[in-house]
């Protein structure tokens, strides 16, 4: 059985949202559903950024990009429609030990606060509004699809979309239009790079046939 979790948007930074989640944990156990409902879009984008980290190297482990890329695609679709993706009920309602979870979240909070020094709300035209949110979600979804391409053995084929995903997820969550614009640019560069690879492969095939 699956369950769908809806969430509302927020203007708070991801670190502020995570701090609110930690402060609200007044019971011995908390469920994934409760955490994601409170973190909302910020939680999804944080997860999306984490999934992109393994690909910030020239050559990635084969097969990993397909699995992680699929997760990013699902998150991108959720961001586009402002809905949390479907999760098995057992996963969404599984109880997590607060005593073990809070220290992990606090370490993540320290990292996010460092990010806050460099990322801030600016260029709102690229982050505010339902229509813009849908466009950014679609671009994020497209970057996930590019990451899934079976080209991990080719240098930078995973790195370029991985950087794009990290920039987009960070920029959208922190309402930083400049970082979002950089993410869009990286998606375009990825498309150009993949097109060049396709053309080179086609030209090589033609020369062999000729």
CSV table of C-alpha atoms in Angstrom, one decimal, residues 1-209:
chain,number,residue,atom,x,y,z
A,1,UNK,CA,0.0,0.0,0.0
A,2,UNK,CA,1.3,3.5,-0.8
A,3,UNK,CA,0.6,6.9,0.7
A,4,UNK,CA,0.8,10.4,-0.7
A,5,UNK,CA,2.1,13.3,1.4
A,6,UNK,CA,1.2,16.8,0.5
A,7,UNK,CA,3.2,19.8,1.7
A,8,UNK,CA,3.1,23.5,1.7
A,9,UNK,CA,5.8,25.9,0.4
A,10,UNK,CA,7.9,28.0,2.7
A,11,UNK,CA,10.2,31.0,2.4
A,12,UNK,CA,12.5,29.8,5.2
A,13,UNK,CA,16.0,28.6,4.5
A,14,UNK,CA,16.6,24.8,4.6
A,15,UNK,CA,18.6,25.2,7.8
A,16,UNK,CA,15.8,27.1,9.5
A,17,UNK,CA,13.3,24.5,8.4
A,18,UNK,CA,15.5,21.7,9.7
A,19,UNK,CA,16.0,23.6,13.0
A,20,UNK,CA,12.2,23.8,13.4
A,21,UNK,CA,12.0,20.0,12.8
A,22,UNK,CA,14.6,19.3,15.5
A,23,UNK,CA,12.9,21.7,17.9
A,24,UNK,CA,9.5,20.1,17.4
A,25,UNK,CA,10.7,16.6,18.2
A,26,UNK,CA,9.3,16.3,21.7
A,27,UNK,CA,8.5,12.5,21.6
A,28,UNK,CA,10.8,9.5,21.9
A,29,UNK,CA,10.0,8.4,18.3
A,30,UNK,CA,9.2,10.2,15.1
A,31,UNK,CA,8.1,8.9,11.7
A,32,UNK,CA,9.5,9.8,8.2
A,33,UNK,CA,6.0,11.1,7.4
A,34,UNK,CA,6.2,13.6,10.2
A,35,UNK,CA,9.7,14.8,9.2
A,36,UNK,CA,8.8,15.2,5.5
A,37,UNK,CA,5.5,16.9,6.3
A,38,UNK,CA,7.4,19.5,8.4
A,39,UNK,CA,10.3,20.0,6.0
A,40,UNK,CA,8.1,20.0,2.9
A,41,UNK,CA,9.8,21.1,-0.3
A,42,UNK,CA,13.0,21.9,1.5
A,43,UNK,CA,13.3,18.2,2.6
A,44,UNK,CA,12.9,16.9,-0.9
A,45,UNK,CA,15.4,19.3,-2.3
A,46,UNK,CA,17.9,18.5,0.4
A,47,UNK,CA,17.6,14.8,-0.4
A,48,UNK,CA,17.9,15.7,-4.1
A,49,UNK,CA,21.2,17.5,-3.4
A,50,UNK,CA,22.5,14.6,-1.4
A,51,UNK,CA,21.8,12.2,-4.2
A,52,UNK,CA,23.8,14.3,-6.6
A,53,UNK,CA,27.0,14.3,-4.5
A,54,UNK,CA,28.4,10.9,-5.7
A,55,UNK,CA,28.6,12.2,-9.3
A,56,UNK,CA,30.8,15.3,-8.6
A,57,UNK,CA,33.8,13.4,-10.0
A,58,UNK,CA,34.8,12.9,-13.7
A,59,UNK,CA,33.9,9.2,-13.8
A,60,UNK,CA,31.2,7.6,-11.6
A,61,UNK,CA,30.4,4.0,-10.5
A,62,UNK,CA,28.4,2.3,-13.3
A,63,UNK,CA,24.8,1.6,-12.5
A,64,UNK,CA,24.6,4.1,-9.6
A,65,UNK,CA,23.5,7.0,-11.8
A,66,UNK,CA,20.4,5.0,-13.0
A,67,UNK,CA,19.2,4.4,-9.5
A,68,UNK,CA,20.0,7.8,-8.0
A,69,UNK,CA,18.8,9.5,-11.2
A,70,UNK,CA,15.4,7.8,-10.9
A,71,UNK,CA,15.1,9.1,-7.4
A,72,UNK,CA,15.9,12.6,-8.6
A,73,UNK,CA,13.4,12.3,-11.4
A,74,UNK,CA,10.7,11.4,-8.8
A,75,UNK,CA,11.7,14.4,-6.7
A,76,UNK,CA,11.7,16.7,-9.7
A,77,UNK,CA,8.1,15.6,-10.5
A,78,UNK,CA,7.1,16.1,-6.9
A,79,UNK,CA,8.5,19.6,-7.0
A,80,UNK,CA,6.8,20.4,-10.2
A,81,UNK,CA,3.4,19.5,-8.8
A,82,UNK,CA,4.1,20.6,-5.2
A,83,UNK,CA,3.3,17.1,-3.9
A,84,UNK,CA,5.4,14.5,-2.1
A,85,UNK,CA,6.0,11.4,-4.2
A,86,UNK,CA,4.3,8.1,-3.3
A,87,UNK,CA,5.9,6.1,-0.5
A,88,UNK,CA,5.1,2.7,0.9
A,89,UNK,CA,3.1,3.1,4.1
A,90,UNK,CA,5.6,1.0,6.0
A,91,UNK,CA,8.4,3.4,5.0
A,92,UNK,CA,6.4,6.6,5.7
A,93,UNK,CA,5.2,5.5,9.1
A,94,UNK,CA,8.3,3.7,10.3
A,95,UNK,CA,9.2,4.9,13.8
A,96,UNK,CA,12.7,6.4,14.2
A,97,UNK,CA,14.5,6.8,17.5
A,98,UNK,CA,14.7,10.5,18.4
A,99,UNK,CA,17.9,10.0,20.5
A,100,UNK,CA,19.8,8.6,17.5
A,101,UNK,CA,18.2,10.8,14.8
A,102,UNK,CA,18.7,14.3,16.3
A,103,UNK,CA,22.6,14.1,16.4
A,104,UNK,CA,22.6,13.2,12.7
A,105,UNK,CA,20.2,16.0,11.9
A,106,UNK,CA,22.3,18.5,13.9
A,107,UNK,CA,25.4,17.6,12.0
A,108,UNK,CA,23.5,18.2,8.8
A,109,UNK,CA,22.3,21.5,10.2
A,110,UNK,CA,25.9,22.7,10.8
A,111,UNK,CA,26.7,22.0,7.1
A,112,UNK,CA,23.6,23.9,5.9
A,113,UNK,CA,24.4,26.9,8.1
A,114,UNK,CA,27.8,27.1,6.3
A,115,UNK,CA,26.0,27.0,3.0
A,116,UNK,CA,23.8,29.9,4.1
A,117,UNK,CA,26.9,32.1,4.2
A,118,UNK,CA,27.1,31.9,0.4
A,119,UNK,CA,23.6,31.3,-0.8
A,120,UNK,CA,20.8,33.8,-0.1
A,121,UNK,CA,17.5,34.9,-1.5
A,122,UNK,CA,18.1,37.0,-4.7
A,123,UNK,CA,16.8,37.3,-8.3
A,124,UNK,CA,13.2,36.3,-7.1
A,125,UNK,CA,12.0,36.2,-10.7
A,126,UNK,CA,13.7,32.8,-11.0
A,127,UNK,CA,12.3,31.2,-7.8
A,128,UNK,CA,9.0,32.8,-6.9
A,129,UNK,CA,5.6,31.8,-8.1
A,130,UNK,CA,3.8,28.6,-9.1
A,131,UNK,CA,4.7,28.8,-12.8
A,132,UNK,CA,8.4,29.3,-12.1
A,133,UNK,CA,8.3,26.5,-9.6
A,134,UNK,CA,6.9,24.2,-12.2
A,135,UNK,CA,9.5,25.2,-14.8
A,136,UNK,CA,12.3,24.6,-12.2
A,137,UNK,CA,10.8,21.3,-11.3
A,138,UNK,CA,10.7,20.2,-14.9
A,139,UNK,CA,14.3,21.3,-15.5
A,140,UNK,CA,15.3,19.4,-12.4
A,141,UNK,CA,13.5,16.3,-13.7
A,142,UNK,CA,15.2,16.7,-17.0
A,143,UNK,CA,18.6,16.8,-15.3
A,144,UNK,CA,17.7,13.6,-13.5
A,145,UNK,CA,16.9,12.0,-16.8
A,146,UNK,CA,20.3,13.1,-18.2
A,147,UNK,CA,22.0,11.6,-15.2
A,148,UNK,CA,20.3,8.3,-15.9
A,149,UNK,CA,21.9,8.1,-19.4
A,150,UNK,CA,24.2,5.0,-19.5
A,151,UNK,CA,27.3,7.0,-20.2
A,152,UNK,CA,29.0,6.8,-16.8
A,153,UNK,CA,32.2,5.4,-18.4
A,154,UNK,CA,32.6,8.7,-20.4
A,155,UNK,CA,34.3,11.4,-18.4
A,156,UNK,CA,32.0,14.2,-17.1
A,157,UNK,CA,28.9,12.6,-18.5
A,158,UNK,CA,27.6,12.2,-14.9
A,159,UNK,CA,29.5,15.2,-13.5
A,160,UNK,CA,27.7,17.8,-15.6
A,161,UNK,CA,24.1,16.8,-14.8
A,162,UNK,CA,25.2,16.1,-11.2
A,163,UNK,CA,26.5,19.7,-10.8
A,164,UNK,CA,23.3,21.0,-12.4
A,165,UNK,CA,21.1,19.0,-9.9
A,166,UNK,CA,23.1,20.2,-7.0
A,167,UNK,CA,22.9,23.9,-8.1
A,168,UNK,CA,19.1,23.6,-8.9
A,169,UNK,CA,18.2,21.9,-5.6
A,170,UNK,CA,20.3,24.4,-3.6
A,171,UNK,CA,19.0,27.4,-5.5
A,172,UNK,CA,15.4,26.4,-5.4
A,173,UNK,CA,15.4,25.6,-1.7
A,174,UNK,CA,17.3,28.8,-0.7
A,175,UNK,CA,15.4,31.0,-3.1
A,176,UNK,CA,18.6,32.0,-4.8
A,177,UNK,CA,17.8,32.8,-8.4
A,178,UNK,CA,21.5,33.3,-9.3
A,179,UNK,CA,22.3,29.7,-8.3
A,180,UNK,CA,19.1,28.4,-10.1
A,181,UNK,CA,20.3,30.3,-13.3
A,182,UNK,CA,23.7,28.5,-12.9
A,183,UNK,CA,21.8,25.2,-12.7
A,184,UNK,CA,19.9,26.0,-15.9
A,185,UNK,CA,23.2,26.8,-17.6
A,186,UNK,CA,24.7,23.5,-16.5
A,187,UNK,CA,21.7,21.6,-18.0
A,188,UNK,CA,22.3,23.4,-21.3
A,189,UNK,CA,26.0,22.6,-21.2
A,190,UNK,CA,25.1,19.0,-20.5
A,191,UNK,CA,22.8,18.9,-23.5
A,192,UNK,CA,25.6,20.4,-25.7
A,193,UNK,CA,28.1,17.9,-24.4
A,194,UNK,CA,25.8,14.9,-25.0
A,195,UNK,CA,25.0,16.2,-28.5
A,196,UNK,CA,28.7,16.5,-29.2
A,197,UNK,CA,29.2,12.9,-28.0
A,198,UNK,CA,26.3,11.7,-30.2
A,199,UNK,CA,27.7,13.5,-33.2
A,200,UNK,CA,31.2,12.1,-32.6
A,201,UNK,CA,29.7,8.6,-32.4
A,202,UNK,CA,27.7,9.1,-35.5
A,203,UNK,CA,30.7,10.4,-37.4
A,204,UNK,CA,32.9,7.5,-36.3
A,205,UNK,CA,30.2,5.1,-37.4
A,206,UNK,CA,30.0,6.7,-40.8
A,207,UNK,CA,33.7,6.6,-41.3
A,208,UNK,CA,33.8,2.9,-40.5
A,209,UNK,CA,31.0,2.2,-43.0
